[in-house]
mmCIF file of C-alpha atoms in Angstrom:
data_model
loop_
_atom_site.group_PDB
_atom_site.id
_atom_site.type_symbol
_atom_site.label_atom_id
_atom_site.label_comp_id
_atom_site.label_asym_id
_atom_site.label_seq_id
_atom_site.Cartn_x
_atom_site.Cartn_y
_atom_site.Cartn_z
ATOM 1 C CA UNK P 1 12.625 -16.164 -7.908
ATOM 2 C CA UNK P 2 10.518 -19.052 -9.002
ATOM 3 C CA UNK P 3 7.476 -18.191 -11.476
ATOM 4 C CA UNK P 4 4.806 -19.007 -9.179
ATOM 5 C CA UNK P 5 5.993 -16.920 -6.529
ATOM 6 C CA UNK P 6 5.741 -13.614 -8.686
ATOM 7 C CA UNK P 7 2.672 -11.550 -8.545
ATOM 8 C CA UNK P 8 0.058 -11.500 -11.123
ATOM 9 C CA UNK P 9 -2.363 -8.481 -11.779
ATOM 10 C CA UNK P 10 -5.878 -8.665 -10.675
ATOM 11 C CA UNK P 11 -8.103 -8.314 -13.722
ATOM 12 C CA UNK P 12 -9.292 -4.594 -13.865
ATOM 13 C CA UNK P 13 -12.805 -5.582 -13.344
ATOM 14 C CA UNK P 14 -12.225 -7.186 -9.816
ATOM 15 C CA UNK P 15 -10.440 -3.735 -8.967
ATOM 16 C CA UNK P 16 -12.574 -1.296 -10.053
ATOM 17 C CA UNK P 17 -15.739 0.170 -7.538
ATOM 18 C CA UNK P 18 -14.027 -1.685 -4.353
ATOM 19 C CA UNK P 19 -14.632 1.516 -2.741
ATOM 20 C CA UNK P 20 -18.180 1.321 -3.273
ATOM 21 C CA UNK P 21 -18.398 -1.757 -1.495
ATOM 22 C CA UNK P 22 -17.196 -0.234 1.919
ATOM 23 C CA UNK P 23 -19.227 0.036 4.745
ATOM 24 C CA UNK P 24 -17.599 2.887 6.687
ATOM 25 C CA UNK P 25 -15.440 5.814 5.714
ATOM 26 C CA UNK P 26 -12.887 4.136 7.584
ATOM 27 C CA UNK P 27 -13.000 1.049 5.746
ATOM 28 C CA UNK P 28 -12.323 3.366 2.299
ATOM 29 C CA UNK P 29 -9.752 4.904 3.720
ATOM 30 C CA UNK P 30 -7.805 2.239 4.692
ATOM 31 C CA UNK P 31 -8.124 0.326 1.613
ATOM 32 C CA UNK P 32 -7.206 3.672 -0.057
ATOM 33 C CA UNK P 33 -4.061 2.980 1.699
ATOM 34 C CA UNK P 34 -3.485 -0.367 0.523
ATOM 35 C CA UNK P 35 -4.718 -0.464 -2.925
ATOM 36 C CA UNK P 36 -3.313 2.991 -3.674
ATOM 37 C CA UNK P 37 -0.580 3.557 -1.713
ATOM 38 C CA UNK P 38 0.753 -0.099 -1.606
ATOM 39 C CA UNK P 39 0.612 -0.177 2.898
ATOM 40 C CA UNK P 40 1.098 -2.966 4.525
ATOM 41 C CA UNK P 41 -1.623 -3.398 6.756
ATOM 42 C CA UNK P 42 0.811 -3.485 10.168
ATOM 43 C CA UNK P 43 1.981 -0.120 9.006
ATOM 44 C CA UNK P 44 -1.732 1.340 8.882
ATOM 45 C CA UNK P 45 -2.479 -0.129 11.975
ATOM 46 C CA UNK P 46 0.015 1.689 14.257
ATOM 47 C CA UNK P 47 0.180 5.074 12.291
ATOM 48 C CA UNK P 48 -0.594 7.752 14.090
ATOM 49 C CA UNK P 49 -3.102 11.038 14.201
ATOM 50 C CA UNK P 50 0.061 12.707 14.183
ATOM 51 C CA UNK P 51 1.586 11.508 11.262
ATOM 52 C CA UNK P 52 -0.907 13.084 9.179
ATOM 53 C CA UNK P 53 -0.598 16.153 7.883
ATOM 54 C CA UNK P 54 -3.764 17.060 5.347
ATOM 55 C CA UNK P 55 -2.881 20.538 4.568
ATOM 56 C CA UNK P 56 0.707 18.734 3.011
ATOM 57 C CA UNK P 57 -1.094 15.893 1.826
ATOM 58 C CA UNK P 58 1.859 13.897 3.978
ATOM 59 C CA UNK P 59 1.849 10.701 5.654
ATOM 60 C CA UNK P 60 4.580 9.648 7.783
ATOM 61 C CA UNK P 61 4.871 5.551 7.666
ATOM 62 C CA UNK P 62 7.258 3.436 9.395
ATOM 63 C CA UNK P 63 9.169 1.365 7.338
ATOM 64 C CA UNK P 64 8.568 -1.992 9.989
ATOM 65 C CA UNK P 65 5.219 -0.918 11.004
ATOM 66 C CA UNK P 66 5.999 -2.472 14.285
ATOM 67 C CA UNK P 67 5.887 1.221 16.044
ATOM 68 C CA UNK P 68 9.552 1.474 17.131
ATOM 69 C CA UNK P 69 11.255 4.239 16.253
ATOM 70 C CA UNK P 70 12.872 2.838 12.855
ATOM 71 C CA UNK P 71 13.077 4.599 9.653
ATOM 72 C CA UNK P 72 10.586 6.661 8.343
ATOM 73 C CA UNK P 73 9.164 7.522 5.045
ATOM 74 C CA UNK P 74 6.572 10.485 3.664
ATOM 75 C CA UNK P 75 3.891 9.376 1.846
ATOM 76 C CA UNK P 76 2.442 11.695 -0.446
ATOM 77 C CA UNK P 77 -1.483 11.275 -0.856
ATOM 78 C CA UNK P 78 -3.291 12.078 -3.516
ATOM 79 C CA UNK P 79 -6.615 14.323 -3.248
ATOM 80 C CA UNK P 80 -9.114 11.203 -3.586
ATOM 81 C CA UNK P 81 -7.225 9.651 -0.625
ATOM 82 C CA UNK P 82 -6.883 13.231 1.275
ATOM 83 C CA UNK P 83 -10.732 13.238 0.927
ATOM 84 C CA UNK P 84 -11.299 9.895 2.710
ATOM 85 C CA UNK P 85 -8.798 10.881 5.517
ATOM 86 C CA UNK P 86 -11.409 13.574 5.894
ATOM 87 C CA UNK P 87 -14.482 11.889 5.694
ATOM 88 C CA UNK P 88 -12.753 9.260 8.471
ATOM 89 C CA UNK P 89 -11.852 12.159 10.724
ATOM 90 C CA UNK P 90 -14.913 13.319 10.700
ATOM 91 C CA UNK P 91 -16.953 9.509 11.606
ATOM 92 C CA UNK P 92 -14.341 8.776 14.147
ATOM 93 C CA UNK P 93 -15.254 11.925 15.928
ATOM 94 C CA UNK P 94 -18.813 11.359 15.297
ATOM 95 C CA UNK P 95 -18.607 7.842 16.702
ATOM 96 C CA UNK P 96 -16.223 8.585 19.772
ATOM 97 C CA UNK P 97 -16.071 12.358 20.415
ATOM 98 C CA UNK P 98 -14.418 11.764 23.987
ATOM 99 C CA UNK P 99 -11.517 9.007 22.286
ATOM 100 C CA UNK P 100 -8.367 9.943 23.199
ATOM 101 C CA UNK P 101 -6.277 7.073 21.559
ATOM 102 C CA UNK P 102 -3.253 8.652 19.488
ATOM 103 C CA UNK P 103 -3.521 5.970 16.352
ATOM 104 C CA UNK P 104 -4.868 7.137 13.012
ATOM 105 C CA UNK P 105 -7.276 4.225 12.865
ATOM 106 C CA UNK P 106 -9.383 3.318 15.483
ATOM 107 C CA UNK P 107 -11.305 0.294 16.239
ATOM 108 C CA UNK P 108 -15.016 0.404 18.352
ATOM 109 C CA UNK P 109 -12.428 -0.974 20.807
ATOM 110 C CA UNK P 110 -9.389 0.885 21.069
ATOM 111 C CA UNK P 111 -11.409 3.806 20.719
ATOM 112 C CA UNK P 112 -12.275 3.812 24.068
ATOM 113 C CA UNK P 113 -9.144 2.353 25.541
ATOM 114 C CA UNK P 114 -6.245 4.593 25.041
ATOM 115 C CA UNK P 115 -3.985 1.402 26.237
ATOM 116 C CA UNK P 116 -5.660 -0.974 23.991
ATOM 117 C CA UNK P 117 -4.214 -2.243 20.836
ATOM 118 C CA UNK P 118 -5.144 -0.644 17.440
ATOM 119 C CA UNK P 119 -6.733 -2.061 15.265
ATOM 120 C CA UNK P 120 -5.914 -5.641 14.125
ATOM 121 C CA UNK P 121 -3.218 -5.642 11.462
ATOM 122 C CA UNK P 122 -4.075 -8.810 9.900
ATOM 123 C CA UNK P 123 -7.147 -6.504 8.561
ATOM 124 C CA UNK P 124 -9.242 -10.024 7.674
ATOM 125 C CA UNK P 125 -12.104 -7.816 6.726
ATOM 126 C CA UNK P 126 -10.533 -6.771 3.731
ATOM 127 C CA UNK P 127 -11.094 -10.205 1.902
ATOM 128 C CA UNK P 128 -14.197 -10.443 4.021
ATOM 129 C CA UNK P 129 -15.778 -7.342 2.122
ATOM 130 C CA UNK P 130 -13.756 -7.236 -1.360
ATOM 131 C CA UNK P 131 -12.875 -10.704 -2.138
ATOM 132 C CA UNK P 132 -9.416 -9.561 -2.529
ATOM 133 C CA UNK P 133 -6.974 -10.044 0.512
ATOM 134 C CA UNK P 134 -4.501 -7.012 1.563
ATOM 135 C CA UNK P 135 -1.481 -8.582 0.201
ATOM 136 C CA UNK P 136 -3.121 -9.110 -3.630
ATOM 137 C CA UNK P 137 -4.372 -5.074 -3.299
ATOM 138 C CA UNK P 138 -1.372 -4.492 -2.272
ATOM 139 C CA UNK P 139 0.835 -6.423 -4.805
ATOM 140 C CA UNK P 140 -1.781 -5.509 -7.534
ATOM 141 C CA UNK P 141 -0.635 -1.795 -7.208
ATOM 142 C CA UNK P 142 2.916 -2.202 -7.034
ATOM 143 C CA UNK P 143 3.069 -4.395 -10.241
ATOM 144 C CA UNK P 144 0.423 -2.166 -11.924
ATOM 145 C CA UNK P 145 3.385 0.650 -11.062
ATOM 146 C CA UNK P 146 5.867 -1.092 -12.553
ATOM 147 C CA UNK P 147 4.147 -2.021 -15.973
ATOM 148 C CA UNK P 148 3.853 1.748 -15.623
ATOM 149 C CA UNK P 149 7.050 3.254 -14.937
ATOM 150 C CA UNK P 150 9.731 0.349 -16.342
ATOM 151 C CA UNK P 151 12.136 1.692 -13.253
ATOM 152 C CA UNK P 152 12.838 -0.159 -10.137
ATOM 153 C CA UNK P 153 14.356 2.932 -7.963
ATOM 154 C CA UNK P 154 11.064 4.538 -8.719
ATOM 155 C CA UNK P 155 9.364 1.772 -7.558
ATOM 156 C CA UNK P 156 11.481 2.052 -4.172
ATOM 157 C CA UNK P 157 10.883 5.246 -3.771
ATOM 158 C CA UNK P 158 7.435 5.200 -3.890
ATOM 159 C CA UNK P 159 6.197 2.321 -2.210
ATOM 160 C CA UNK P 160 9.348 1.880 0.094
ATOM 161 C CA UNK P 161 10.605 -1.338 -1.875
ATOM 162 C CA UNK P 162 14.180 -3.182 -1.503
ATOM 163 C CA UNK P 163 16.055 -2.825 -4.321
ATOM 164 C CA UNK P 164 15.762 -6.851 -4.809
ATOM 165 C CA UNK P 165 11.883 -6.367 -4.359
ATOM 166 C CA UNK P 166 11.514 -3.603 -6.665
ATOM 167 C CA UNK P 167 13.472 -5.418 -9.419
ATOM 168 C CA UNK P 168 11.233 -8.572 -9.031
ATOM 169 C CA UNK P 169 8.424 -6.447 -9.860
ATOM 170 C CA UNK P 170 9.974 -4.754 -12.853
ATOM 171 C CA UNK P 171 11.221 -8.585 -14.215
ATOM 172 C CA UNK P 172 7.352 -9.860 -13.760
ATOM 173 C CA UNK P 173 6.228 -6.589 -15.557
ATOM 174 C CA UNK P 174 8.865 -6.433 -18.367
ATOM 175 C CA UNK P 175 10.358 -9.896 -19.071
ATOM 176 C CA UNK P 176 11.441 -9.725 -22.459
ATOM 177 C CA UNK P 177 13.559 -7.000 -21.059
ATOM 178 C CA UNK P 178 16.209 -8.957 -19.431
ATOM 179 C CA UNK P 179 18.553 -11.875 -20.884
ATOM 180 C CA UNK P 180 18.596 -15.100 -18.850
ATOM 181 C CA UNK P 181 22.154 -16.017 -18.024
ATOM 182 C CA UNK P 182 22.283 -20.109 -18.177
ATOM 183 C CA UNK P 183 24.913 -20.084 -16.051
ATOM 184 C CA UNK P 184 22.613 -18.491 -13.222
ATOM 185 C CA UNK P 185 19.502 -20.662 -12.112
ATOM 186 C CA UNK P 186 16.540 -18.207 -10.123
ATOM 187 C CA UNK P 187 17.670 -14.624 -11.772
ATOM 188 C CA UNK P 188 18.037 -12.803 -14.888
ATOM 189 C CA UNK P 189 21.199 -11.755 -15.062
ATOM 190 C CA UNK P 190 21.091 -8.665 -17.449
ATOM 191 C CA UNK P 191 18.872 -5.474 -16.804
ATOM 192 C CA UNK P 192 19.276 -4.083 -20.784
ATOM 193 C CA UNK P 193 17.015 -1.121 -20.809
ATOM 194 C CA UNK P 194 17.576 2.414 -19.300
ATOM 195 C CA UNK P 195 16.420 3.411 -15.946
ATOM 196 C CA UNK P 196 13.781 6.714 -16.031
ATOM 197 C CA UNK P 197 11.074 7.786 -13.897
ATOM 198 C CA UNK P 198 7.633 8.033 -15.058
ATOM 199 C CA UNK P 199 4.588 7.817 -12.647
ATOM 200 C CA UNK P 200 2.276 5.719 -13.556
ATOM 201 C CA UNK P 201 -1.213 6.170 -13.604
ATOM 202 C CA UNK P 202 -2.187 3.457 -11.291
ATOM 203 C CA UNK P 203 -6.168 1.426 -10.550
ATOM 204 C CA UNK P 204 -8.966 3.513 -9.909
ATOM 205 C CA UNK P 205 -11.149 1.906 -6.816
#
């Protein structure tokens, strides 16, 4: 993969009190879900009430996002997260009482429109109101992750990576620990440290 197409780590400073910048408890919580849980924002937008279950901490996600029935995955969320799921629950039934529109995030639209599409999964608001788009929060996390952890099959099984993604991650994060192969042009050829598992301690927003 050519240099400029890997991702780069957002200085800590542009990361840090994004929460506090949030209008809504359902703005936190969704960028809980991107910044912390590394969501892609068409995955947020079709999840459902149902696929959250608080008293678990679990979060069923869809690996497309596109609401077919394709694989799923658990998502384990932390207590900070568990605690904006809350505080959303509770404004969404604040705000529409009477909704009765099965997705997990609603919009002042589709709240009243069971039919109606959820909310947009573009998610433009999230630059809008941090400066940041989704896809930097959400490659920000990963890579902070892998500086962490130095294993790609963690990195897939947390965040739901390909193997080919998760290694791309663990190259950008750790490049002195592969040798380049001159006989191969866009990848390193030679992983030459250990895999192991380590959870990483990940940004604070």
């Amino acid at each position: 993969m050519p240099n400029h197409s890997l991702p780069r780590l957002i200085p800590a400073n542009r990361v840090a009190g994004l929460l506090d910048t949030l209008p809504t408890a359902r703005h936190k919580f969704v960028l809980a879900l991107i910044a912390v849980r590394a969501l892609r924002p068409k995955q947020i937008s079709t999840l459902l009430l149902a696929d959250l279950d608080r008293s678990t901490g679990r979060l069923q996600v869809r690996s497309s996002g596109d609401g077919r029935s394709d694989a799923v995955r658990v998502v384990h969320l932390d207590e900070h997260t568990l605690l904006l799921a809350k505080n959303m629950l509770a404004e969404r039934h604040e705000r529409w009482p009477m909704s009765s529109n099965p997705h997990l995030v609603l919009s002042a639209v589709s709240a009243m429109h069971p039919d109606a599409s959820p909310v947009d999964y573009t998610m433009d608001w999230v630059a809008d109101l941090t400066g940041l788009n989704a896809t930097q929060l959400r490659r920000d996390r990963i890579l902070d992750e892998a500086v962490e952890t130095v294993d790609p099959v963690h990195l897939m099984r947390l965040f739901g990576l390909s193997p080919a993604t998760a290694m791309t991650y663990v190259r950008t994060a750790h490049p002195d620990r592969f040798i380049n192969d001159p006989r191969r042009h866009n990848v390193a050829s030679c992983w030459c440290t250990p895999l192991f598992a380590q959870a990483g301690t990940g940004r604070h927003i």
